[in-house]
Short mmCIF file of C-alpha atoms in Angstrom, two decimals:
data_model
loop_
_atom_site.label_atom_id
_atom_site.label_comp_id
_atom_site.label_asym_id
_atom_site.label_seq_id
_atom_site.Cartn_x
_atom_site.Cartn_y
_atom_site.Cartn_z
CA MET A 1 11.47 26.86 -66.89
CA SER A 2 9.50 25.39 -64.07
CA THR A 3 6.55 27.34 -62.75
CA VAL A 4 6.90 27.78 -59.03
CA GLN A 5 4.93 29.95 -56.69
CA ASN A 6 6.36 33.01 -55.06
CA LYS A 7 8.85 31.97 -52.38
CA VAL A 8 9.38 35.39 -50.85
CA GLY A 9 8.95 35.25 -47.07
CA ILE A 10 9.72 31.57 -46.72
CA GLU A 11 12.43 30.80 -44.19
CA THR A 12 14.35 27.82 -42.87
CA LYS A 13 14.00 26.59 -39.32
CA PRO A 14 16.69 28.15 -37.12
CA PHE A 15 19.78 25.94 -37.31
CA THR A 16 22.69 25.75 -34.90
CA PHE A 17 26.33 25.00 -35.59
CA SER A 18 29.23 24.66 -33.14
CA VAL A 19 32.33 26.16 -34.73
CA GLU A 20 35.27 23.83 -34.18
CA GLY A 21 38.96 24.34 -34.84
CA GLY A 22 39.15 21.07 -36.75
CA LYS A 23 36.49 22.23 -39.21
CA ILE A 24 38.29 25.55 -39.72
CA ARG A 25 41.57 23.68 -40.42
CA GLU A 26 39.81 21.36 -42.89
CA PHE A 27 38.22 24.33 -44.65
CA VAL A 28 41.44 26.35 -45.13
CA LYS A 29 43.27 23.22 -46.27
CA ALA A 30 40.64 22.74 -48.99
CA ILE A 31 41.12 26.34 -50.12
CA GLY A 32 44.88 25.99 -49.94
CA ASP A 33 45.26 28.86 -47.46
CA SER A 34 48.28 28.24 -45.23
CA ASN A 35 47.78 31.32 -42.99
CA PRO A 36 48.67 30.03 -39.47
CA LEU A 37 46.02 32.38 -38.01
CA TYR A 38 43.45 29.70 -38.89
CA THR A 39 45.38 26.67 -37.67
CA ASP A 40 47.67 27.72 -34.81
CA ILE A 41 45.92 28.88 -31.65
CA GLU A 42 49.14 30.46 -30.35
CA VAL A 43 49.32 32.68 -33.44
CA ALA A 44 45.61 33.55 -33.12
CA ARG A 45 46.00 34.49 -29.42
CA GLU A 46 49.15 36.53 -30.09
CA LYS A 47 47.15 38.52 -32.64
CA GLY A 48 44.45 39.15 -30.05
CA TYR A 49 41.79 36.59 -30.97
CA ARG A 50 39.93 34.47 -28.39
CA ASP A 51 40.54 31.36 -30.46
CA LEU A 52 41.03 30.47 -34.16
CA PRO A 53 38.91 32.97 -36.15
CA VAL A 54 36.87 31.72 -39.10
CA PRO A 55 38.01 32.73 -42.62
CA PRO A 56 35.83 35.26 -44.51
CA THR A 57 33.80 32.68 -46.48
CA PHE A 58 33.46 30.10 -43.67
CA PRO A 59 29.78 30.99 -43.02
CA THR A 60 28.92 28.73 -45.97
CA VAL A 61 30.03 25.84 -43.72
CA ILE A 62 27.60 27.00 -41.03
CA ASP A 63 24.79 26.89 -43.62
CA MET A 64 25.70 23.64 -45.33
CA TRP A 65 26.67 21.61 -42.26
CA GLY A 66 24.24 23.38 -39.94
CA GLY A 67 20.97 22.82 -41.77
CA ALA A 68 20.59 24.85 -44.97
CA ASP A 69 22.39 22.31 -47.14
CA PHE A 70 22.10 21.87 -50.91
CA GLU A 71 19.22 19.36 -50.75
CA THR A 72 17.30 21.56 -48.29
CA LEU A 73 17.69 24.60 -50.54
CA ILE A 74 16.57 22.70 -53.64
CA ALA A 75 13.44 21.56 -51.80
CA LEU A 76 12.81 25.02 -50.31
CA LEU A 77 13.06 26.83 -53.66
CA GLU A 78 11.61 23.94 -55.74
CA VAL A 79 14.31 24.22 -58.40
CA ASN A 80 16.04 21.73 -60.66
CA PRO A 81 19.36 20.76 -59.00
CA LEU A 82 21.03 20.38 -62.42
CA LYS A 83 20.21 23.99 -63.29
CA VAL A 84 21.13 25.75 -60.08
CA LEU A 85 23.99 28.23 -59.97
CA HIS A 86 25.31 30.57 -57.33
CA GLY A 87 25.02 34.11 -58.68
CA GLU A 88 26.17 36.40 -55.89
CA GLN A 89 27.36 36.19 -52.31
CA SER A 90 28.04 38.89 -49.75
CA TYR A 91 28.88 39.13 -46.07
CA ASP A 92 28.49 41.94 -43.56
CA TYR A 93 30.78 41.08 -40.63
CA ARG A 94 29.65 42.47 -37.27
CA LYS A 95 31.76 40.44 -34.81
CA THR A 96 34.57 37.96 -35.30
CA ILE A 97 33.34 34.36 -35.13
CA CYS A 98 35.90 32.05 -33.50
CA ALA A 99 36.28 28.34 -32.74
CA GLY A 100 34.19 27.53 -29.68
CA ASP A 101 31.29 29.78 -30.72
CA VAL A 102 27.83 28.27 -31.10
CA ILE A 103 26.06 30.06 -33.94
CA THR A 104 22.34 30.00 -34.67
CA ALA A 105 21.18 31.09 -38.12
CA VAL A 106 17.99 31.54 -40.11
CA MET A 107 17.86 31.80 -43.89
CA LYS A 108 15.00 33.72 -45.49
CA VAL A 109 13.92 34.25 -49.10
CA VAL A 110 13.68 38.05 -49.48
CA ASP A 111 13.34 38.49 -53.23
CA GLN A 112 12.46 36.51 -56.34
CA LYS A 113 12.53 37.64 -59.92
CA GLU A 114 12.81 36.40 -63.49
CA LYS A 115 15.47 37.73 -65.81
CA SER A 116 16.51 36.51 -69.29
CA GLY A 117 14.54 33.30 -68.80
CA MET A 118 16.22 32.58 -65.47
CA LYS A 119 14.81 32.61 -61.96
CA LEU A 120 16.75 34.52 -59.32
CA PHE A 121 16.18 34.08 -55.60
CA THR A 122 17.75 36.41 -53.04
CA LEU A 123 18.38 34.76 -49.66
CA GLU A 124 19.32 36.55 -46.46
CA THR A 125 20.86 34.73 -43.53
CA THR A 126 21.24 36.16 -40.03
CA TYR A 127 23.77 34.60 -37.68
CA GLN A 128 23.60 35.05 -33.91
CA ASP A 129 25.92 33.99 -31.12
CA GLU A 130 24.99 32.41 -27.77
CA ARG A 131 24.02 35.85 -26.43
CA ASN A 132 21.55 36.35 -29.32
CA GLU A 133 23.79 39.09 -30.69
CA THR A 134 23.87 39.32 -34.48
CA VAL A 135 27.46 38.57 -35.49
CA LEU A 136 27.01 38.35 -39.25
CA LEU A 137 24.56 38.96 -42.08
CA ALA A 138 24.88 37.20 -45.43
CA THR A 139 23.05 37.66 -48.71
CA SER A 140 23.17 35.27 -51.62
CA VAL A 141 21.54 35.04 -55.01
CA VAL A 142 20.65 31.56 -56.25
CA ILE A 143 19.90 31.22 -59.96
CA GLU A 144 17.93 28.56 -61.80
CA ARG A 145 19.20 28.82 -65.36
CA MET B 1 44.08 53.41 -57.50
CA ALA B 2 46.58 51.28 -55.59
CA GLN B 3 46.98 47.71 -56.69
CA LEU B 4 47.58 45.04 -54.05
CA GLN B 5 50.03 42.18 -54.51
CA PRO B 6 48.26 39.58 -56.74
CA LEU B 7 47.87 36.04 -55.40
CA THR B 8 48.27 33.18 -57.90
CA LYS B 9 47.13 29.72 -56.83
CA ALA B 10 48.11 26.21 -57.90
CA PRO B 11 45.80 24.85 -60.68
CA ILE B 12 42.37 23.70 -59.46
CA THR B 13 42.19 19.90 -59.34
CA HIS B 14 39.30 17.41 -59.11
CA SER B 15 40.66 16.40 -55.71
CA GLN B 16 40.60 19.97 -54.45
CA ILE B 17 36.96 20.33 -55.51
CA VAL B 18 36.03 17.09 -53.73
CA ARG B 19 37.97 18.24 -50.69
CA TYR B 20 36.13 21.57 -50.73
CA ALA B 21 32.78 19.74 -51.03
CA GLY B 22 33.58 17.80 -47.86
CA ALA B 23 34.97 20.77 -45.97
CA SER B 24 32.09 23.10 -46.87
CA GLY B 25 29.29 20.52 -46.85
CA ASP B 26 28.11 21.53 -50.33
CA PHE B 27 27.49 18.19 -52.00
CA ASN B 28 25.78 19.43 -55.14
CA PRO B 29 26.84 16.56 -57.46
CA ILE B 30 27.58 19.02 -60.29
CA HIS B 31 30.84 19.63 -58.37
CA SER B 32 31.80 16.06 -57.61
CA VAL B 33 30.16 13.58 -59.99
CA VAL B 34 31.28 13.82 -63.63
CA PRO B 35 28.21 12.01 -65.14
CA VAL B 36 25.91 14.45 -63.31
CA ALA B 37 27.92 17.42 -64.63
CA LYS B 38 27.56 15.97 -68.16
CA GLU B 39 23.82 15.48 -67.64
CA ALA B 40 23.73 19.20 -66.80
CA GLY B 41 25.38 19.90 -70.17
CA LEU B 42 28.88 20.62 -68.87
CA PRO B 43 32.15 19.11 -70.15
CA ASP B 44 33.38 18.36 -66.61
CA VAL B 45 32.60 19.09 -62.97
CA ILE B 46 32.86 22.75 -61.98
CA ALA B 47 34.50 24.24 -58.91
CA HIS B 48 32.15 25.65 -56.28
CA GLY B 49 31.76 29.40 -56.68
CA MET B 50 32.42 29.47 -52.95
CA LEU B 51 35.80 27.76 -53.45
CA VAL B 52 36.74 30.59 -55.81
CA MET B 53 35.40 33.18 -53.34
CA GLY B 54 37.33 31.36 -50.58
CA ILE B 55 40.49 31.86 -52.62
CA ALA B 56 39.62 35.55 -52.94
CA GLY B 57 39.09 35.59 -49.17
CA GLN B 58 42.58 34.14 -48.72
CA ALA B 59 43.97 37.11 -50.67
CA LEU B 60 41.93 39.61 -48.61
CA THR B 61 43.41 38.35 -45.34
CA THR B 62 46.88 38.33 -46.90
CA TRP B 63 46.49 42.01 -47.82
CA PHE B 64 44.81 43.13 -44.59
CA ARG B 65 44.34 41.94 -41.05
CA HIS B 66 41.51 39.44 -40.78
CA ASP B 67 39.43 41.55 -38.38
CA GLN B 68 39.73 44.70 -40.52
CA ILE B 69 37.51 43.14 -43.24
CA LYS B 70 34.00 44.48 -42.65
CA LYS B 71 32.15 43.64 -45.86
CA PHE B 72 32.90 41.26 -48.70
CA GLY B 73 30.58 40.73 -51.65
CA VAL B 74 31.03 39.18 -55.08
CA ARG B 75 29.20 38.36 -58.27
CA PHE B 76 30.08 35.03 -59.91
CA LYS B 77 30.82 35.56 -63.61
CA LYS B 78 32.10 32.35 -65.15
CA MET B 79 32.42 28.67 -64.22
CA THR B 80 35.80 27.30 -63.15
CA PHE B 81 36.95 23.88 -64.34
CA PRO B 82 39.74 21.59 -63.08
CA GLY B 83 43.09 22.57 -64.58
CA GLU B 84 42.51 26.31 -64.45
CA THR B 85 45.03 28.53 -62.64
CA LEU B 86 43.40 31.35 -60.72
CA THR B 87 44.88 34.72 -59.80
CA VAL B 88 43.31 37.13 -57.33
CA LYS B 89 43.82 40.84 -57.95
CA GLY B 90 42.84 43.60 -55.55
CA PHE B 91 42.68 47.37 -55.79
CA ILE B 92 42.12 50.14 -53.27
CA LYS B 93 39.51 52.31 -54.98
CA GLU B 94 38.68 54.90 -52.38
CA GLU B 95 39.83 56.03 -48.98
CA ARG B 96 37.36 57.40 -46.47
CA ASP B 97 37.99 58.59 -42.90
CA ASP B 98 38.00 55.17 -41.32
CA LEU B 99 37.45 52.86 -44.29
CA LEU B 100 39.10 51.63 -47.48
CA ILE B 101 36.76 50.68 -50.32
CA CYS B 102 38.44 47.98 -52.39
CA GLU B 103 37.75 45.84 -55.42
CA VAL B 104 38.67 42.23 -55.98
CA VAL B 105 38.66 40.15 -59.14
CA VAL B 106 39.58 36.50 -59.74
CA MET B 107 40.71 35.51 -63.21
CA ASN B 108 42.26 32.51 -64.91
CA GLU B 109 45.42 32.41 -67.04
CA LYS B 110 43.42 33.64 -70.06
CA GLU B 111 42.24 36.62 -68.00
CA GLU B 112 38.65 35.37 -68.02
CA ARG B 113 36.93 36.86 -64.98
CA LYS B 114 35.53 34.26 -62.58
CA LEU B 115 34.23 36.68 -60.01
CA ALA B 116 34.30 40.38 -59.32
CA GLY B 117 33.41 42.12 -56.12
CA THR B 118 34.08 44.70 -53.47
CA PHE B 119 35.24 44.67 -49.88
CA HIS B 120 35.48 47.22 -47.10
CA VAL B 121 38.49 47.45 -44.83
CA SER B 122 38.30 49.26 -41.51
CA LYS B 123 41.44 51.21 -40.67
CA GLU B 124 40.88 50.32 -37.02
CA GLU B 125 41.51 46.87 -35.64
CA THR B 126 38.70 45.59 -33.51
CA HIS B 127 38.47 42.26 -31.80
CA ALA B 128 35.47 40.43 -30.52
#
């Protein structure tokens, strides 16, 4: 196990991501989700959405394409990329994010502990829309086994 | 405890994992480069946990309206390799005034649990 200093309190620079319909379509195609809500704007509008909504786990795209990508996380946490696993993930949805939204997010290390010879880091990410309203909170646990 | 209609997916393929890497932007080579996976002591590349959670998310928005889902959290239990067939099962555990507390589990054909978690469903539909 590598010996790293305490990372609690460290955060990424704020990163911004423009949510586009094309990226939503690409994402649901990769999952194999054929729900037209994510691909057909007519269906989305009929159901009362401003535009195509993002699927429940899409915020990972905001992180990875927006600035908190795998390489950035490895450097931030100083962990061995071959030993990193995703332990937990959760989302608290406050407002529906749709195509056309510009989201700004910051990821912060809020906890770090060692358990059974593994290092666990808890990361919290806050996502805000153009009006600086918090639309989503996410928590993840990254493990170095 | 009411069980929701299970969702069974087509077997996970290498191509799907690569496609998910591109779509999500998670290029950890353990998911896409076989020699790197082997260097990490694995027999093959593994699917992103987030691909498996994405599949669970697909089931959630099949069972309920997209904007009724208020919270969704999971714990990743076991790695998923190409060739595995995943099934998502959901259960309504508890009903409160305005909320359903539900559980979700993703398992393969051998009933090995890949992830387990909970989600909250609002009985009211609210749009942004």
